[in-house]
Amino acid sequence: MLIKDINQLEEIKMIHAGDQDKQMEGAYIGDLLSIVMSKAEENQLWLTVQAHLNALAVATLVDMAGILFVEGTQVDDATLERAKELNLPLYTTHLSAYEAVKKLIALGI
Amino acid sequence: MIKHYDVLKDDYENAGKVSSDIKRTLKQLGLDTKTLRNVAIAAYEAEINMIIHSLGGDITFELSDEGEVILCFDDIGPGIPNLDLALQPGWSTASAKARELGFGAGMGLVNMKRVANDFHIESSPQGTHLKMRFSS
């Protein structure tokens, strides 16, 4: 599955397109950066409320497919600019991580 | 190959840039995926620790002719008061600001020790010196 496949979920809004042809294999939920850094895997979609520059650094270092900010979390301009530099797909949703994952599983992730 | 980087206290905005550069360099040089991941985890944790806890310092990255990666983190203080406690999983002295950003899980040194082939740390009020080695 490619990350662009989640664009069909109406509850999930794209904030920054980035590399839409990136492979996506599963998801990881977490808000403590050290745990995500050591446990998340390449090409996963990361669900978190940590909408800031440091989250982008972690996602890039792990080579994750993109980030989905849950619970309606919004990003600031600096984070958006960094996402453009990194070509990293960013999404947001008003759903909780649990509800968002249910949608992703229903989609076939 | 040797590279040096300066790290500033509380520079959260640039946190991860050094680790990303090290990872990018090693990826271009064809380092295997597993070692690359281990180096990235350790470099990021140590870089973040330096930003959150130290007064600033520098990072040295070396790739030896034999393919061994050596990372050195040298700061100018204030030192880790109790290294035994700092090496325990879950123990953290991170500030409220750092915790809000998702740091302070108390897993930094634990993660570094786990992924490095060799891990050596010394600390005094004059500074903390950390050296890690990684081999494929």
mmCIF file of C-alpha atoms in Angstrom:
data_model
loop_
_atom_site.group_PDB
_atom_site.id
_atom_site.type_symbol
_atom_site.label_atom_id
_atom_site.label_comp_id
_atom_site.label_asym_id
_atom_site.label_seq_id
_atom_site.Cartn_x
_atom_site.Cartn_y
_atom_site.Cartn_z
ATOM 1 C CA MET A 1 0.000 0.000 0.000
ATOM 2 C CA LEU A 2 1.133 3.571 -0.690
ATOM 3 C CA ILE A 3 0.626 6.483 1.675
ATOM 4 C CA LYS A 4 -1.615 8.212 -0.862
ATOM 5 C CA ASP A 5 -4.155 5.429 -0.348
ATOM 6 C CA ILE A 6 -5.211 6.996 2.961
ATOM 7 C CA ASN A 7 -6.430 10.094 1.125
ATOM 8 C CA GLN A 8 -9.696 8.252 0.550
ATOM 9 C CA LEU A 9 -10.483 8.378 4.300
ATOM 10 C CA GLU A 10 -12.593 11.497 4.779
ATOM 11 C CA GLU A 11 -11.787 11.854 8.490
ATOM 12 C CA ILE A 12 -8.083 12.170 7.675
ATOM 13 C CA LYS A 13 -6.939 15.497 6.213
ATOM 14 C CA MET A 14 -3.663 16.056 4.407
ATOM 15 C CA ILE A 15 -1.529 18.890 5.808
ATOM 16 C CA HIS A 16 1.470 18.319 3.563
ATOM 17 C CA ALA A 17 1.648 15.929 0.618
ATOM 18 C CA GLY A 18 5.374 15.101 0.631
ATOM 19 C CA ASP A 19 6.277 11.863 -1.126
ATOM 20 C CA GLN A 20 2.832 10.422 -1.821
ATOM 21 C CA ASP A 21 4.273 7.332 -3.488
ATOM 22 C CA LYS A 22 6.011 6.242 -0.298
ATOM 23 C CA GLN A 23 5.379 2.637 0.730
ATOM 24 C CA MET A 24 3.251 2.283 3.853
ATOM 25 C CA GLU A 25 3.381 -0.919 5.867
ATOM 26 C CA GLY A 26 1.369 -0.752 9.059
ATOM 27 C CA ALA A 27 1.240 1.912 11.724
ATOM 28 C CA TYR A 28 2.825 2.804 15.052
ATOM 29 C CA ILE A 29 1.166 4.743 17.877
ATOM 30 C CA GLY A 30 3.252 6.606 20.449
ATOM 31 C CA ASP A 31 4.045 9.979 21.994
ATOM 32 C CA LEU A 32 7.311 9.310 23.816
ATOM 33 C CA LEU A 33 10.021 9.975 21.261
ATOM 34 C CA SER A 34 12.624 7.562 22.674
ATOM 35 C CA ILE A 35 10.155 4.700 22.552
ATOM 36 C CA VAL A 36 9.081 5.527 19.004
ATOM 37 C CA MET A 37 12.714 5.910 17.946
ATOM 38 C CA SER A 38 13.628 2.455 19.202
ATOM 39 C CA LYS A 39 10.446 0.512 18.401
ATOM 40 C CA ALA A 40 8.836 1.985 15.275
ATOM 41 C CA GLU A 41 9.784 0.516 11.928
ATOM 42 C CA GLU A 42 10.589 1.778 8.486
ATOM 43 C CA ASN A 43 7.572 2.601 6.257
ATOM 44 C CA GLN A 44 5.077 2.672 9.127
ATOM 45 C CA LEU A 45 2.592 5.505 9.495
ATOM 46 C CA TRP A 46 3.123 7.200 12.883
ATOM 47 C CA LEU A 47 0.074 8.270 14.898
ATOM 48 C CA THR A 48 0.896 10.833 17.586
ATOM 49 C CA VAL A 49 -0.066 14.102 19.257
ATOM 50 C CA GLN A 50 3.542 15.337 19.086
ATOM 51 C CA ALA A 51 3.060 17.887 16.304
ATOM 52 C CA HIS A 52 6.420 19.650 16.277
ATOM 53 C CA LEU A 53 9.870 19.705 14.686
ATOM 54 C CA ASN A 54 11.278 16.947 16.887
ATOM 55 C CA ALA A 55 8.609 14.508 15.765
ATOM 56 C CA LEU A 56 9.629 15.162 12.164
ATOM 57 C CA ALA A 57 13.244 14.398 13.058
ATOM 58 C CA VAL A 58 12.247 11.051 14.583
ATOM 59 C CA ALA A 59 10.042 10.097 11.616
ATOM 60 C CA THR A 60 12.880 10.900 9.216
ATOM 61 C CA LEU A 61 15.512 9.000 11.186
ATOM 62 C CA VAL A 62 13.308 5.911 11.300
ATOM 63 C CA ASP A 63 12.315 6.347 7.617
ATOM 64 C CA MET A 64 8.629 6.261 8.456
ATOM 65 C CA ALA A 65 6.038 6.691 5.689
ATOM 66 C CA GLY A 66 4.534 9.807 7.262
ATOM 67 C CA ILE A 67 2.871 11.201 10.375
ATOM 68 C CA LEU A 68 -0.820 11.330 11.269
ATOM 69 C CA PHE A 69 -1.478 13.845 14.062
ATOM 70 C CA VAL A 70 -4.460 12.609 16.063
ATOM 71 C CA GLU A 71 -6.961 14.298 18.414
ATOM 72 C CA GLY A 72 -7.131 17.341 16.119
ATOM 73 C CA THR A 73 -3.514 18.352 16.730
ATOM 74 C CA GLN A 74 -2.334 21.114 14.389
ATOM 75 C CA VAL A 75 1.196 21.962 13.259
ATOM 76 C CA ASP A 76 2.847 25.380 13.326
ATOM 77 C CA ASP A 77 4.444 27.084 10.311
ATOM 78 C CA ALA A 78 7.993 26.045 11.224
ATOM 79 C CA THR A 79 6.965 22.383 11.329
ATOM 80 C CA LEU A 80 5.215 22.678 7.993
ATOM 81 C CA GLU A 81 8.300 24.289 6.440
ATOM 82 C CA ARG A 82 10.510 21.487 7.768
ATOM 83 C CA ALA A 83 8.116 18.874 6.355
ATOM 84 C CA LYS A 84 8.543 20.506 2.939
ATOM 85 C CA GLU A 85 12.334 20.314 3.250
ATOM 86 C CA LEU A 86 12.104 16.661 4.286
ATOM 87 C CA ASN A 87 9.417 15.772 1.717
ATOM 88 C CA LEU A 88 7.529 14.068 4.564
ATOM 89 C CA PRO A 89 3.760 13.445 4.260
ATOM 90 C CA LEU A 90 1.748 14.927 7.151
ATOM 91 C CA TYR A 91 -1.903 14.329 8.018
ATOM 92 C CA THR A 92 -4.262 15.329 10.804
ATOM 93 C CA THR A 93 -7.514 13.928 12.148
ATOM 94 C CA HIS A 94 -9.967 14.833 14.893
ATOM 95 C CA LEU A 95 -10.174 11.115 15.713
ATOM 96 C CA SER A 96 -8.337 9.447 18.592
ATOM 97 C CA ALA A 97 -5.431 7.140 17.712
ATOM 98 C CA TYR A 98 -7.695 4.151 18.440
ATOM 99 C CA GLU A 99 -10.499 5.354 16.149
ATOM 100 C CA ALA A 100 -8.027 6.330 13.426
ATOM 101 C CA VAL A 101 -6.370 2.912 13.512
ATOM 102 C CA LYS A 102 -9.771 1.240 13.141
ATOM 103 C CA LYS A 103 -10.283 3.260 9.933
ATOM 104 C CA LEU A 104 -6.815 2.355 8.677
ATOM 105 C CA ILE A 105 -7.362 -1.348 9.360
ATOM 106 C CA ALA A 106 -10.717 -1.211 7.563
ATOM 107 C CA LEU A 107 -8.855 0.267 4.601
ATOM 108 C CA GLY A 108 -6.564 -2.739 4.585
ATOM 109 C CA ILE A 109 -3.392 -1.477 6.257
ATOM 110 C CA MET B 1 36.326 10.074 7.479
ATOM 111 C CA ILE B 2 35.816 12.404 10.461
ATOM 112 C CA LYS B 3 33.119 15.056 10.939
ATOM 113 C CA HIS B 4 32.577 17.534 13.787
ATOM 114 C CA TYR B 5 29.369 19.257 14.834
ATOM 115 C CA ASP B 6 28.600 21.901 17.489
ATOM 116 C CA VAL B 7 25.525 21.473 19.671
ATOM 117 C CA LEU B 8 23.898 24.306 21.615
ATOM 118 C CA LYS B 9 22.021 24.082 24.899
ATOM 119 C CA ASP B 10 18.208 24.117 24.521
ATOM 120 C CA ASP B 11 18.390 24.206 20.706
ATOM 121 C CA TYR B 12 15.252 22.079 20.309
ATOM 122 C CA GLU B 13 14.559 23.574 16.895
ATOM 123 C CA ASN B 14 17.623 21.906 15.370
ATOM 124 C CA ALA B 15 17.469 18.714 17.425
ATOM 125 C CA GLY B 16 18.056 15.721 15.183
ATOM 126 C CA LYS B 17 19.944 17.561 12.447
ATOM 127 C CA VAL B 18 23.324 16.120 13.393
ATOM 128 C CA SER B 19 21.918 12.579 13.650
ATOM 129 C CA SER B 20 20.200 12.994 10.289
ATOM 130 C CA ASP B 21 23.445 14.148 8.675
ATOM 131 C CA ILE B 22 25.356 11.196 10.146
ATOM 132 C CA LYS B 23 22.688 8.784 8.948
ATOM 133 C CA ARG B 24 22.568 10.331 5.470
ATOM 134 C CA THR B 25 26.367 10.159 5.165
ATOM 135 C CA LEU B 26 26.493 6.500 6.205
ATOM 136 C CA LYS B 27 23.588 5.574 3.941
ATOM 137 C CA GLN B 28 25.392 7.105 0.968
ATOM 138 C CA LEU B 29 28.467 5.097 1.901
ATOM 139 C CA GLY B 30 26.396 1.913 1.812
ATOM 140 C CA LEU B 31 26.369 0.916 5.491
ATOM 141 C CA ASP B 32 24.028 -2.020 6.154
ATOM 142 C CA THR B 33 20.464 -1.214 7.274
ATOM 143 C CA LYS B 34 20.687 -2.703 10.776
ATOM 144 C CA THR B 35 23.885 -0.889 11.753
ATOM 145 C CA LEU B 36 22.532 2.294 10.171
ATOM 146 C CA ARG B 37 19.436 2.048 12.354
ATOM 147 C CA ASN B 38 21.486 1.445 15.503
ATOM 148 C CA VAL B 39 23.761 4.400 14.782
ATOM 149 C CA ALA B 40 20.736 6.635 14.086
ATOM 150 C CA ILE B 41 19.031 5.658 17.371
ATOM 151 C CA ALA B 42 22.167 6.215 19.465
ATOM 152 C CA ALA B 43 23.149 9.444 17.702
ATOM 153 C CA TYR B 44 19.679 10.918 18.131
ATOM 154 C CA GLU B 45 19.392 9.979 21.806
ATOM 155 C CA ALA B 46 22.816 11.404 22.607
ATOM 156 C CA GLU B 47 22.232 14.557 20.561
ATOM 157 C CA ILE B 48 18.908 15.146 22.341
ATOM 158 C CA ASN B 49 20.491 14.528 25.758
ATOM 159 C CA MET B 50 23.135 17.131 24.984
ATOM 160 C CA ILE B 51 20.473 19.688 23.992
ATOM 161 C CA ILE B 52 18.184 18.990 26.960
ATOM 162 C CA HIS B 53 20.657 18.414 29.765
ATOM 163 C CA SER B 54 24.042 19.953 28.936
ATOM 164 C CA LEU B 55 25.412 23.450 28.552
ATOM 165 C CA GLY B 56 26.387 22.558 24.989
ATOM 166 C CA GLY B 57 29.243 20.685 23.408
ATOM 167 C CA ASP B 58 30.390 18.921 20.294
ATOM 168 C CA ILE B 59 29.843 15.673 18.460
ATOM 169 C CA THR B 60 32.475 13.795 16.493
ATOM 170 C CA PHE B 61 31.575 11.136 13.974
ATOM 171 C CA GLU B 62 34.206 8.836 12.537
ATOM 172 C CA LEU B 63 34.078 6.028 10.036
ATOM 173 C CA SER B 64 37.261 3.961 10.224
ATOM 174 C CA ASP B 65 38.937 2.266 7.272
ATOM 175 C CA GLU B 66 37.718 -1.035 8.724
ATOM 176 C CA GLY B 67 34.095 0.142 8.527
ATOM 177 C CA GLU B 68 33.644 0.792 12.238
ATOM 178 C CA VAL B 69 31.501 3.802 13.229
ATOM 179 C CA ILE B 70 32.673 5.781 16.261
ATOM 180 C CA LEU B 71 30.520 8.482 17.855
ATOM 181 C CA CYS B 72 31.861 10.849 20.536
ATOM 182 C CA PHE B 73 29.744 13.327 22.507
ATOM 183 C CA ASP B 74 31.649 15.821 24.641
ATOM 184 C CA ASP B 75 29.837 18.554 26.545
ATOM 185 C CA ILE B 76 30.999 21.287 28.908
ATOM 186 C CA GLY B 77 28.863 20.336 31.921
ATOM 187 C CA PRO B 78 27.090 20.324 34.277
ATOM 188 C CA GLY B 79 27.598 16.556 34.399
ATOM 189 C CA ILE B 80 25.352 13.676 35.436
ATOM 190 C CA PRO B 81 25.163 13.584 39.279
ATOM 191 C CA ASN B 82 24.424 9.856 39.503
ATOM 192 C CA LEU B 83 25.366 7.749 36.481
ATOM 193 C CA ASP B 84 23.993 4.526 37.962
ATOM 194 C CA LEU B 85 20.544 6.087 38.259
ATOM 195 C CA ALA B 86 20.776 7.672 34.790
ATOM 196 C CA LEU B 87 21.420 4.236 33.310
ATOM 197 C CA GLN B 88 18.236 2.800 34.846
ATOM 198 C CA PRO B 89 15.285 2.490 32.437
ATOM 199 C CA GLY B 90 12.635 5.132 33.123
ATOM 200 C CA TRP B 91 14.768 7.422 35.302
ATOM 201 C CA SER B 92 14.718 10.987 34.009
ATOM 202 C CA THR B 93 15.486 14.543 35.102
ATOM 203 C CA ALA B 94 14.029 16.135 31.956
ATOM 204 C CA SER B 95 12.325 19.511 32.412
ATOM 205 C CA ALA B 96 8.585 20.042 32.058
ATOM 206 C CA LYS B 97 9.238 21.659 28.679
ATOM 207 C CA ALA B 98 11.195 18.637 27.440
ATOM 208 C CA ARG B 99 8.486 16.257 28.669
ATOM 209 C CA GLU B 100 5.775 18.222 26.879
ATOM 210 C CA LEU B 101 7.689 17.651 23.651
ATOM 211 C CA GLY B 102 7.733 13.894 24.226
ATOM 212 C CA PHE B 103 11.231 13.628 25.669
ATOM 213 C CA GLY B 104 12.074 12.420 29.176
ATOM 214 C CA ALA B 105 11.020 8.787 28.838
ATOM 215 C CA GLY B 106 14.184 7.884 30.725
ATOM 216 C CA MET B 107 15.236 5.563 27.926
ATOM 217 C CA GLY B 108 18.000 7.599 26.278
ATOM 218 C CA LEU B 109 21.123 6.052 27.784
ATOM 219 C CA VAL B 110 19.385 2.671 27.991
ATOM 220 C CA ASN B 111 18.678 2.721 24.253
ATOM 221 C CA MET B 112 22.239 3.815 23.433
ATOM 222 C CA LYS B 113 23.763 1.056 25.546
ATOM 223 C CA ARG B 114 21.481 -1.499 23.914
ATOM 224 C CA VAL B 115 22.341 -0.662 20.308
ATOM 225 C CA ALA B 116 26.059 0.156 20.566
ATOM 226 C CA ASN B 117 28.677 -2.597 20.364
ATOM 227 C CA ASP B 118 30.767 -0.643 22.836
ATOM 228 C CA PHE B 119 29.515 2.073 25.196
ATOM 229 C CA HIS B 120 31.687 4.178 27.479
ATOM 230 C CA ILE B 121 30.582 7.154 29.555
ATOM 231 C CA GLU B 122 32.360 9.413 32.047
ATOM 232 C CA SER B 123 30.853 12.398 33.772
ATOM 233 C CA SER B 124 31.988 15.184 36.097
ATOM 234 C CA PRO B 125 30.703 18.729 36.712
ATOM 235 C CA GLN B 126 33.153 19.838 33.980
ATOM 236 C CA GLY B 127 31.454 17.704 31.359
ATOM 237 C CA THR B 128 30.151 14.374 30.159
ATOM 238 C CA HIS B 129 32.121 12.322 27.644
ATOM 239 C CA LEU B 130 30.379 9.535 25.818
ATOM 240 C CA LYS B 131 31.944 7.245 23.240
ATOM 241 C CA MET B 132 30.153 4.545 21.283
ATOM 242 C CA ARG B 133 31.363 2.105 18.664
ATOM 243 C CA PHE B 134 29.328 0.245 16.061
ATOM 244 C CA SER B 135 30.487 -2.520 13.773
ATOM 245 C CA SER B 136 28.560 -4.258 11.015
#
